Amino acid sequence: MRMYDLIGKKKRGGALSREELHFMVSGFVEGSIPDYQMSAMLMAICFKGMAEEETVNLTLEMEYSGDRMDLSAIPGVKVDKHSTGGVGDKTTLVLAPIVAACGGRVAKMSGRGLGHTGGTLDKLESIPGLTTSLSGEDFFRVVRECGLAVVGQTGNMVPADKKLYALRDVTATIDCVPLIASSIMSKKLAAGSDAILLDVKTGSGAFMKTPEAARTLAEQMVRIGRAAGRRTEAFITNMDIPLGHAIGNALEVREAVEVLHGRGPEDLTEVCLTLASRMLVLGGCAEEENARARAEEAVRSGQALRKLAEMVHAQGGDEQYIFEPERLTVSPVRHEVCADADGYIACMDTEGIGIASMLLGAGRSRKEDTLDYGAGIILRRKRGQFVRTGEVLAELYTSEEGRLAAAEKEFRASLTLSEKEPEPEPLIYGTVRGSEGESA
Ligand code: URA
């Protein structure tokens, strides 16, 4: 078999067989297929697309390209959640403890933030002492004892995705649905959970800018998960506005804890309860009719909050920060951004707001950047609200005064004021649950 012929086949719109995909992925990982040939293949896939079965087979080849997590030693159904990334998205910190409090098992591998999007590992590491680097044995022990653990990827998992993603990043081949779907799902499948709930974001702060594009991606990922024998479903949720009010690591932990106290922002609380309820159904912990009530009760009773504290303690952190989140350090330089005109906030460019937070030190523009855990933004006004000149729109926090000017400029450029009240947008656009006849 020759890579040259496979590129030609794809260029003419052909579908690659499992055997051909195996040759391509394993050859690329071991280095016998060079970057220039793989680049040509990726671009041909962007133009010609992939058949359904072909996308599933590519994902499976990627999943099996390195180590895989075997969670069978943990009793019960393990449920995972994946968000395609956004701004202010701290849902994992809320819903994983809710699910664990209701008897579910969440053995979660999360990522770090890059660019305008945040990452769960960074948020958790803003809690003093907490580590997200656990040995396999400790990871299993924490999940068995607490019902949840959140760690970074260990070992040599899905090396095919690492190499392919790096190449896609420099060859303008990121925004291709079968490549995104296989990249995300290969990692989710290798992480070993029995059930996967996908939160596909749409809007100005998301990868998929329209609900239609998000649905296409969600459908492909659900099909892949089910074909691989995992219970997989997706929600399509709004990322045209940041979720909640807090953006930045410690600020987001504080807000997540507020939700677990039952006094968090409405939009964040609603998304968390909706996703957590569905995870309970997927994990076999509740029926569709009572899942929401169980999730709400886990918050009301304080059980979910205690679960988060247990996990923080088990991962080496000081759990008192969960009971007294105001002790989490916020960066010392505080600056208010005030409205310079009257009007409705008609539009928030969420990606721009994420970039403003990154400029304050809360995120990374390059992988090797260090973080200012207490930096970020508290939004005091959001889309749809009317503001008067001089009213505070947001508070910016940073440790370096020199960062304020660029961040404020970016933040201001992200808001559009209008005389006209904008139409409200849904928080949740829809669900994808797979269809009859599919496996899982
Ligand atoms: N996230 C991923 O993990 N992969 C993609 O291709 C896009 C987003």
Short mmCIF file of C-alpha atoms and ligand atoms in Angstrom, two decimals:
data_model
loop_
_atom_site.label_atom_id
_atom_site.label_comp_id
_atom_site.label_asym_id
_atom_site.label_seq_id
_atom_site.Cartn_x
_atom_site.Cartn_y
_atom_site.Cartn_z
CA MET A 1 0.00 0.00 0.00
CA ARG A 2 1.27 3.52 -0.78
CA MET A 3 0.22 6.81 0.84
CA TYR A 4 0.49 8.40 -2.63
CA ASP A 5 -2.39 6.21 -3.88
CA LEU A 6 -4.52 6.92 -0.79
CA ILE A 7 -4.13 10.67 -1.30
CA GLY A 8 -5.19 10.22 -4.95
CA LYS A 9 -8.21 8.16 -3.90
CA LYS A 10 -9.37 10.82 -1.45
CA LYS A 11 -8.71 13.58 -4.01
CA ARG A 12 -11.20 11.84 -6.32
CA GLY A 13 -13.75 11.63 -3.48
CA GLY A 14 -13.26 7.95 -2.60
CA ALA A 15 -13.78 6.54 0.90
CA LEU A 16 -10.77 4.96 2.61
CA SER A 17 -11.21 1.43 3.97
CA ARG A 18 -10.38 0.46 7.57
CA GLU A 19 -7.21 -1.21 6.32
CA GLU A 20 -6.15 1.91 4.44
CA LEU A 21 -6.87 4.12 7.44
CA HIS A 22 -4.85 1.78 9.65
CA PHE A 23 -1.92 2.03 7.24
CA MET A 24 -2.21 5.83 7.19
CA VAL A 25 -2.62 6.46 10.94
CA SER A 26 -0.04 3.93 12.15
CA GLY A 27 2.45 5.01 9.48
CA PHE A 28 2.03 8.66 10.42
CA VAL A 29 2.46 7.97 14.16
CA GLU A 30 5.59 5.90 13.62
CA GLY A 31 7.04 8.39 11.14
CA SER A 32 7.07 6.37 7.90
CA ILE A 33 4.44 8.74 6.44
CA PRO A 34 5.88 12.28 6.30
CA ASP A 35 4.07 15.48 7.22
CA TYR A 36 3.87 16.65 3.60
CA GLN A 37 1.89 13.61 2.54
CA MET A 38 -0.39 13.78 5.57
CA SER A 39 -0.94 17.50 4.90
CA ALA A 40 -2.10 16.71 1.37
CA MET A 41 -4.45 14.06 2.76
CA LEU A 42 -5.90 16.42 5.37
CA MET A 43 -6.59 19.07 2.75
CA ALA A 44 -8.21 16.47 0.45
CA ILE A 45 -10.44 15.42 3.40
CA CYS A 46 -11.39 19.08 3.93
CA PHE A 47 -12.53 19.36 0.31
CA LYS A 48 -14.05 15.91 -0.22
CA GLY A 49 -15.29 15.04 3.27
CA MET A 50 -15.52 11.56 4.75
CA ALA A 51 -18.26 8.93 4.64
CA GLU A 52 -19.93 8.04 7.96
CA GLU A 53 -18.27 4.65 8.32
CA GLU A 54 -14.95 6.10 7.23
CA THR A 55 -15.11 8.77 10.00
CA VAL A 56 -15.91 6.08 12.58
CA ASN A 57 -12.97 3.97 11.37
CA LEU A 58 -10.58 6.93 11.41
CA THR A 59 -11.64 7.64 15.01
CA LEU A 60 -11.09 4.03 16.06
CA GLU A 61 -7.66 3.95 14.42
CA MET A 62 -6.76 7.12 16.30
CA GLU A 63 -8.17 5.80 19.60
CA TYR A 64 -6.04 2.65 19.33
CA SER A 65 -2.87 4.54 18.32
CA GLY A 66 -1.61 4.65 21.95
CA ASP A 67 -2.55 3.85 25.56
CA ARG A 68 -6.21 3.48 26.52
CA MET A 69 -7.77 3.84 29.95
CA ASP A 70 -9.41 0.68 31.28
CA LEU A 71 -11.93 1.81 33.89
CA SER A 72 -13.46 -1.65 34.44
CA ALA A 73 -11.91 -1.88 37.93
CA ILE A 74 -14.26 0.94 39.03
CA PRO A 75 -17.73 -0.47 39.70
CA GLY A 76 -20.79 1.06 38.03
CA VAL A 77 -21.38 3.00 34.85
CA LYS A 78 -18.72 5.64 34.29
CA VAL A 79 -20.13 8.82 32.73
CA ASP A 80 -18.05 11.48 31.02
CA LYS A 81 -18.93 14.94 29.73
CA HIS A 82 -17.11 16.89 27.07
CA SER A 83 -17.56 20.52 26.18
CA THR A 84 -16.25 21.75 22.84
CA GLY A 85 -14.94 24.78 24.72
CA GLY A 86 -16.06 28.24 25.60
CA VAL A 87 -15.71 31.27 27.83
CA GLY A 88 -16.78 31.06 31.47
CA ASP A 89 -17.60 27.38 31.01
CA LYS A 90 -17.12 25.96 34.50
CA THR A 91 -19.88 23.34 34.17
CA THR A 92 -17.62 20.35 34.98
CA LEU A 93 -16.91 21.78 38.44
CA VAL A 94 -20.64 21.80 39.15
CA LEU A 95 -22.09 18.83 37.36
CA ALA A 96 -19.46 16.21 38.20
CA PRO A 97 -20.14 16.63 41.97
CA ILE A 98 -23.91 16.58 41.36
CA VAL A 99 -23.61 13.31 39.43
CA ALA A 100 -21.30 11.80 42.06
CA ALA A 101 -23.70 12.87 44.85
CA CYS A 102 -26.47 10.93 43.06
CA GLY A 103 -24.36 7.74 42.85
CA GLY A 104 -22.77 8.25 39.42
CA ARG A 105 -19.09 7.73 38.65
CA VAL A 106 -17.17 10.49 36.86
CA ALA A 107 -13.58 9.56 35.99
CA LYS A 108 -12.66 12.61 34.02
CA MET A 109 -9.67 13.56 31.94
CA SER A 110 -9.73 17.26 31.22
CA GLY A 111 -7.61 19.74 29.35
CA ARG A 112 -5.96 23.11 29.81
CA GLY A 113 -7.10 26.40 28.37
CA LEU A 114 -5.58 27.81 25.22
CA GLY A 115 -6.38 31.10 23.50
CA HIS A 116 -9.79 32.49 24.41
CA THR A 117 -11.12 29.26 25.96
CA GLY A 118 -10.52 28.14 29.54
CA GLY A 119 -9.62 24.64 30.74
CA THR A 120 -10.92 22.70 33.75
CA LEU A 121 -7.42 21.67 34.91
CA ASP A 122 -6.33 25.31 35.20
CA LYS A 123 -9.47 26.23 37.14
CA LEU A 124 -8.97 23.37 39.60
CA GLU A 125 -5.29 24.14 40.04
CA SER A 126 -6.23 27.60 41.32
CA ILE A 127 -7.23 25.78 44.53
CA PRO A 128 -4.08 25.71 46.71
CA GLY A 129 -2.47 22.28 46.96
CA LEU A 130 -4.70 20.53 44.42
CA THR A 131 -2.97 18.38 41.83
CA THR A 132 -4.41 17.08 38.60
CA SER A 133 -1.44 14.73 38.01
CA LEU A 134 -2.44 11.52 39.77
CA SER A 135 -0.98 8.07 39.16
CA GLY A 136 -3.42 5.61 37.56
CA GLU A 137 -3.79 3.89 40.93
CA ASP A 138 -4.62 7.14 42.77
CA PHE A 139 -7.03 8.22 40.05
CA PHE A 140 -8.98 4.95 40.44
CA ARG A 141 -8.89 5.22 44.24
CA VAL A 142 -10.26 8.78 44.23
CA VAL A 143 -13.09 7.82 41.84
CA ARG A 144 -13.92 4.73 43.96
CA GLU A 145 -13.90 6.72 47.20
CA CYS A 146 -15.47 10.03 46.11
CA GLY A 147 -17.32 9.10 42.92
CA LEU A 148 -15.35 11.65 40.92
CA ALA A 149 -11.83 12.70 40.00
CA VAL A 150 -10.53 15.14 37.42
CA VAL A 151 -7.03 14.66 36.05
CA GLY A 152 -4.89 15.57 33.05
CA GLN A 153 -4.13 13.10 30.32
CA THR A 154 -1.50 10.56 31.33
CA GLY A 155 0.83 8.28 29.40
CA ASN A 156 0.86 8.11 25.66
CA MET A 157 -2.85 8.49 24.90
CA VAL A 158 -3.99 9.08 21.32
CA PRO A 159 -0.59 10.11 19.91
CA ALA A 160 -2.21 10.17 16.46
CA ASP A 161 -4.35 13.12 17.52
CA LYS A 162 -1.39 15.01 19.02
CA LYS A 163 0.52 14.75 15.73
CA LEU A 164 -2.49 15.32 13.50
CA TYR A 165 -3.75 18.31 15.50
CA ALA A 166 -0.34 20.00 15.38
CA LEU A 167 -0.25 19.52 11.60
CA ARG A 168 -3.86 20.70 11.13
CA ASP A 169 -3.05 23.79 13.15
CA VAL A 170 -0.43 24.92 10.61
CA THR A 171 -2.13 23.74 7.40
CA ALA A 172 -5.50 25.50 7.81
CA THR A 173 -7.30 22.17 8.22
CA ILE A 174 -8.76 22.59 11.72
CA ASP A 175 -12.27 23.59 10.68
CA CYS A 176 -13.33 20.33 9.07
CA VAL A 177 -16.20 18.47 10.76
CA PRO A 178 -15.01 14.83 10.31
CA LEU A 179 -11.51 15.83 11.50
CA ILE A 180 -12.87 17.67 14.56
CA ALA A 181 -15.29 14.83 15.36
CA SER A 182 -12.61 12.12 15.08
CA SER A 183 -10.12 14.21 17.09
CA ILE A 184 -12.51 14.79 20.01
CA MET A 185 -14.10 11.35 20.00
CA SER A 186 -10.81 9.40 19.73
CA LYS A 187 -9.75 11.03 23.05
CA LYS A 188 -13.15 10.48 24.70
CA LEU A 189 -13.20 6.80 23.66
CA ALA A 190 -9.62 6.24 24.84
CA ALA A 191 -10.53 7.80 28.22
CA GLY A 192 -12.69 4.72 28.81
CA SER A 193 -16.10 5.90 30.10
CA ASP A 194 -19.21 3.86 29.27
CA ALA A 195 -21.39 6.90 28.59
CA ILE A 196 -20.47 10.26 27.09
CA LEU A 197 -22.48 13.47 27.16
CA LEU A 198 -21.28 16.07 24.68
CA ASP A 199 -21.90 19.78 25.17
CA VAL A 200 -21.42 21.26 21.72
CA LYS A 201 -21.21 25.02 22.01
CA THR A 202 -22.38 27.43 19.36
CA GLY A 203 -21.96 31.18 18.91
CA SER A 204 -19.31 33.86 18.88
CA GLY A 205 -17.20 32.18 21.60
CA ALA A 206 -17.38 28.68 20.10
CA PHE A 207 -15.70 26.68 17.37
CA MET A 208 -19.03 26.22 15.61
CA LYS A 209 -20.46 29.66 14.98
CA THR A 210 -24.02 28.64 14.08
CA PRO A 211 -26.49 26.21 15.70
CA GLU A 212 -26.74 24.34 12.37
CA ALA A 213 -22.96 23.78 12.22
CA ALA A 214 -22.95 22.71 15.87
CA ARG A 215 -25.73 20.20 15.17
CA THR A 216 -23.80 18.69 12.25
CA LEU A 217 -20.76 18.20 14.52
CA ALA A 218 -22.90 16.88 17.37
CA GLU A 219 -24.60 14.33 15.10
CA GLN A 220 -21.28 13.04 13.80
CA MET A 221 -19.84 12.69 17.30
CA VAL A 222 -22.93 10.94 18.64
CA ARG A 223 -22.85 8.52 15.69
CA ILE A 224 -19.17 7.74 16.36
CA GLY A 225 -19.73 7.18 20.08
CA ARG A 226 -22.67 4.88 19.51
CA ALA A 227 -20.90 2.94 16.77
CA ALA A 228 -18.07 2.39 19.28
CA GLY A 229 -20.56 0.94 21.77
CA ARG A 230 -20.77 3.91 24.17
CA ARG A 231 -24.02 5.55 25.23
CA THR A 232 -23.52 8.95 23.65
CA GLU A 233 -25.75 12.00 23.44
CA ALA A 234 -25.23 15.70 22.86
CA PHE A 235 -26.68 19.04 23.81
CA ILE A 236 -26.18 22.11 21.67
CA THR A 237 -25.78 25.10 23.97
CA ASN A 238 -25.30 28.84 23.60
CA MET A 239 -21.82 30.36 23.63
CA ASP A 240 -22.83 33.69 22.13
CA ILE A 241 -22.63 35.06 25.68
CA PRO A 242 -20.13 33.90 28.33
CA LEU A 243 -21.68 31.39 30.75
CA GLY A 244 -22.30 32.94 34.17
CA HIS A 245 -20.56 36.14 35.21
CA ALA A 246 -17.04 34.99 36.06
CA ILE A 247 -14.21 34.40 33.59
CA GLY A 248 -10.78 33.36 34.89
CA ASN A 249 -9.64 30.43 36.97
CA ALA A 250 -10.13 31.26 40.68
CA LEU A 251 -13.08 33.53 39.84
CA GLU A 252 -14.76 30.62 38.07
CA VAL A 253 -14.17 28.20 40.96
CA ARG A 254 -15.84 30.75 43.25
CA GLU A 255 -18.82 30.98 40.92
CA ALA A 256 -19.09 27.19 40.51
CA VAL A 257 -19.21 26.88 44.31
CA GLU A 258 -21.96 29.53 44.38
CA VAL A 259 -24.01 27.31 42.04
CA LEU A 260 -23.46 24.35 44.37
CA HIS A 261 -24.73 26.56 47.22
CA GLY A 262 -27.88 27.15 45.14
CA ARG A 263 -27.20 30.84 44.56
CA GLY A 264 -25.33 30.87 41.24
CA PRO A 265 -26.28 32.79 38.07
CA GLU A 266 -29.42 31.52 36.38
CA ASP A 267 -27.92 30.61 32.99
CA LEU A 268 -25.02 28.65 34.46
CA THR A 269 -27.27 26.88 36.96
CA GLU A 270 -29.72 25.89 34.23
CA VAL A 271 -27.04 24.47 31.91
CA CYS A 272 -25.42 22.55 34.78
CA LEU A 273 -28.69 21.05 36.00
CA THR A 274 -29.77 20.13 32.47
CA LEU A 275 -26.48 18.39 31.66
CA ALA A 276 -26.18 16.74 35.08
CA SER A 277 -29.75 15.36 34.83
CA ARG A 278 -28.97 13.79 31.48
CA MET A 279 -25.71 12.33 32.79
CA LEU A 280 -27.74 10.68 35.56
CA VAL A 281 -30.00 9.08 32.96
CA LEU A 282 -27.07 7.96 30.78
CA GLY A 283 -25.30 6.60 33.86
CA GLY A 284 -28.38 4.61 34.93
CA CYS A 285 -28.68 6.58 38.20
CA ALA A 286 -32.11 8.07 37.48
CA GLU A 287 -35.09 7.81 35.16
CA GLU A 288 -35.86 10.58 32.74
CA GLU A 289 -38.85 11.68 34.90
CA ASN A 290 -36.95 12.10 38.17
CA ALA A 291 -33.43 12.99 37.05
CA ARG A 292 -33.88 16.75 37.30
CA ALA A 293 -35.42 16.51 40.77
CA ARG A 294 -32.51 14.35 41.95
CA ALA A 295 -29.94 16.79 40.58
CA GLU A 296 -31.73 19.71 42.27
CA GLU A 297 -31.93 17.80 45.55
CA ALA A 298 -28.18 17.08 45.43
CA VAL A 299 -27.62 20.85 45.36
CA ARG A 300 -30.31 21.74 47.91
CA SER A 301 -29.06 19.15 50.44
CA GLY A 302 -25.43 20.31 50.15
CA GLN A 303 -24.37 16.79 49.09
CA ALA A 304 -22.94 17.97 45.79
CA LEU A 305 -20.92 20.69 47.50
CA ARG A 306 -19.54 18.12 49.95
CA LYS A 307 -18.63 15.84 47.01
CA LEU A 308 -16.57 18.63 45.46
CA ALA A 309 -14.85 19.23 48.80
CA GLU A 310 -14.11 15.48 49.12
CA MET A 311 -12.57 15.42 45.66
CA VAL A 312 -10.47 18.53 46.34
CA HIS A 313 -9.17 16.92 49.55
CA ALA A 314 -8.47 13.57 47.84
CA GLN A 315 -6.50 15.36 45.11
CA GLY A 316 -4.31 17.11 47.68
CA GLY A 317 -6.14 20.46 47.88
CA ASP A 318 -7.44 22.35 50.88
CA GLU A 319 -11.20 21.66 50.94
CA GLN A 320 -11.84 24.69 53.16
CA TYR A 321 -11.64 26.78 49.99
CA ILE A 322 -14.85 25.06 48.83
CA PHE A 323 -16.70 25.98 52.02
CA GLU A 324 -15.20 29.50 52.06
CA PRO A 325 -14.57 30.28 48.38
CA GLU A 326 -14.04 33.98 49.11
CA ARG A 327 -10.62 32.89 50.46
CA LEU A 328 -9.48 31.99 46.92
CA THR A 329 -7.04 34.68 45.92
CA VAL A 330 -8.16 37.21 43.37
CA SER A 331 -5.47 39.31 41.66
CA PRO A 332 -4.85 42.64 43.41
CA VAL A 333 -5.26 45.15 40.58
CA ARG A 334 -8.98 45.82 40.11
CA HIS A 335 -10.33 48.06 37.37
CA GLU A 336 -13.94 48.93 36.53
CA VAL A 337 -14.98 49.26 32.88
CA CYS A 338 -17.87 51.75 32.63
CA ALA A 339 -20.34 52.36 29.83
CA ASP A 340 -19.51 55.39 27.69
CA ALA A 341 -23.06 55.66 26.28
CA ASP A 342 -26.64 54.62 27.05
CA GLY A 343 -28.08 51.57 25.30
CA TYR A 344 -28.92 47.90 25.31
CA ILE A 345 -26.04 45.45 25.17
CA ALA A 346 -27.03 44.02 21.80
CA CYS A 347 -24.08 41.74 21.22
CA MET A 348 -21.14 40.33 23.17
CA ASP A 349 -18.31 38.96 21.05
CA THR A 350 -17.56 36.13 23.43
CA GLU A 351 -14.27 35.20 21.79
CA GLY A 352 -13.10 38.80 22.27
CA ILE A 353 -14.11 38.70 25.94
CA GLY A 354 -12.15 35.45 26.35
CA ILE A 355 -9.15 37.16 24.74
CA ALA A 356 -9.52 40.12 27.12
CA SER A 357 -9.39 37.69 30.05
CA MET A 358 -6.32 36.02 28.54
CA LEU A 359 -4.64 39.43 28.21
CA LEU A 360 -5.19 39.99 31.93
CA GLY A 361 -3.16 36.82 32.59
CA ALA A 362 -5.99 34.29 33.05
CA GLY A 363 -5.21 32.37 29.86
CA ARG A 364 -2.41 31.35 27.54
CA SER A 365 -1.68 32.60 24.05
CA ARG A 366 1.04 29.89 23.79
CA LYS A 367 1.09 26.50 25.53
CA GLU A 368 4.16 27.44 27.61
CA ASP A 369 2.69 30.69 29.08
CA THR A 370 2.26 30.75 32.88
CA LEU A 371 -1.08 31.72 34.41
CA ASP A 372 -2.15 34.35 36.89
CA TYR A 373 -4.82 32.22 38.63
CA GLY A 374 -6.57 35.17 40.24
CA ALA A 375 -6.87 37.18 37.01
CA GLY A 376 -10.02 37.54 34.93
CA ILE A 377 -13.29 39.35 34.49
CA ILE A 378 -16.54 39.66 36.41
CA LEU A 379 -19.32 40.67 34.06
CA ARG A 380 -21.74 43.02 35.77
CA ARG A 381 -23.98 43.42 32.70
CA LYS A 382 -24.78 40.96 29.94
CA ARG A 383 -26.49 40.81 26.55
CA GLY A 384 -30.04 42.16 26.58
CA GLN A 385 -29.55 44.51 29.55
CA PHE A 386 -29.95 48.28 29.28
CA VAL A 387 -27.02 50.32 30.59
CA ARG A 388 -26.63 54.02 31.32
CA THR A 389 -23.47 56.08 30.75
CA GLY A 390 -21.06 55.58 33.63
CA GLU A 391 -22.59 52.29 34.83
CA VAL A 392 -20.09 49.52 35.56
CA LEU A 393 -20.09 46.90 32.79
CA ALA A 394 -17.37 44.68 34.19
CA GLU A 395 -14.55 44.41 36.73
CA LEU A 396 -11.13 43.41 35.42
CA TYR A 397 -8.60 41.70 37.71
CA THR A 398 -4.88 41.24 37.11
CA SER A 399 -1.57 41.16 38.99
CA GLU A 400 0.14 43.44 36.46
CA GLU A 401 -1.25 46.93 35.96
CA GLY A 402 0.46 47.07 32.55
CA ARG A 403 -1.95 44.46 31.22
CA LEU A 404 -5.08 46.55 31.82
CA ALA A 405 -5.05 48.88 28.81
CA ALA A 406 -4.94 46.17 26.12
CA ALA A 407 -7.48 44.04 27.99
CA GLU A 408 -9.91 46.95 28.42
CA LYS A 409 -9.57 47.85 24.73
CA GLU A 410 -10.32 44.26 23.71
CA PHE A 411 -13.24 44.06 26.15
CA ARG A 412 -14.81 47.31 24.93
CA ALA A 413 -14.44 46.25 21.29
CA SER A 414 -16.34 43.06 22.14
CA LEU A 415 -19.52 44.86 23.20
CA THR A 416 -22.07 46.40 20.88
CA LEU A 417 -24.56 48.86 22.36
CA SER A 418 -27.81 49.56 20.55
CA GLU A 419 -30.97 51.60 21.05
CA LYS A 420 -32.95 48.48 20.22
CA GLU A 421 -33.46 45.65 22.68
CA PRO A 422 -32.00 42.44 21.15
CA GLU A 423 -34.15 39.35 20.64
CA PRO A 424 -33.50 36.83 23.41
CA GLU A 425 -31.49 33.76 22.37
CA PRO A 426 -32.08 30.23 23.68
CA LEU A 427 -29.66 28.88 26.25
CA ILE A 428 -30.08 25.35 24.92
CA TYR A 429 -30.69 24.90 21.22
CA GLY A 430 -31.43 21.20 21.20
CA THR A 431 -30.27 17.66 21.78
CA VAL A 432 -28.95 14.80 19.68
CA ARG A 433 -29.77 11.38 21.01
CA GLY A 434 -28.91 9.00 18.16
CA SER A 435 -31.46 7.10 16.16
CA GLU A 436 -33.20 3.75 16.14
CA GLY A 437 -31.13 0.89 14.84
CA GLU A 438 -27.81 2.34 15.96
CA SER A 439 -25.84 0.45 18.53
CA ALA A 440 -25.35 1.58 22.17
N1 URA B 1 -10.91 20.10 19.96
C1 URA B 1 -10.23 18.96 19.68
O1 URA B 1 -9.86 18.22 20.58
N2 URA B 1 -9.97 18.67 18.40
C2 URA B 1 -10.37 19.44 17.37
O2 URA B 1 -10.12 19.11 16.23
C3 URA B 1 -11.07 20.62 17.67
C4 URA B 1 -11.33 20.92 18.98
#
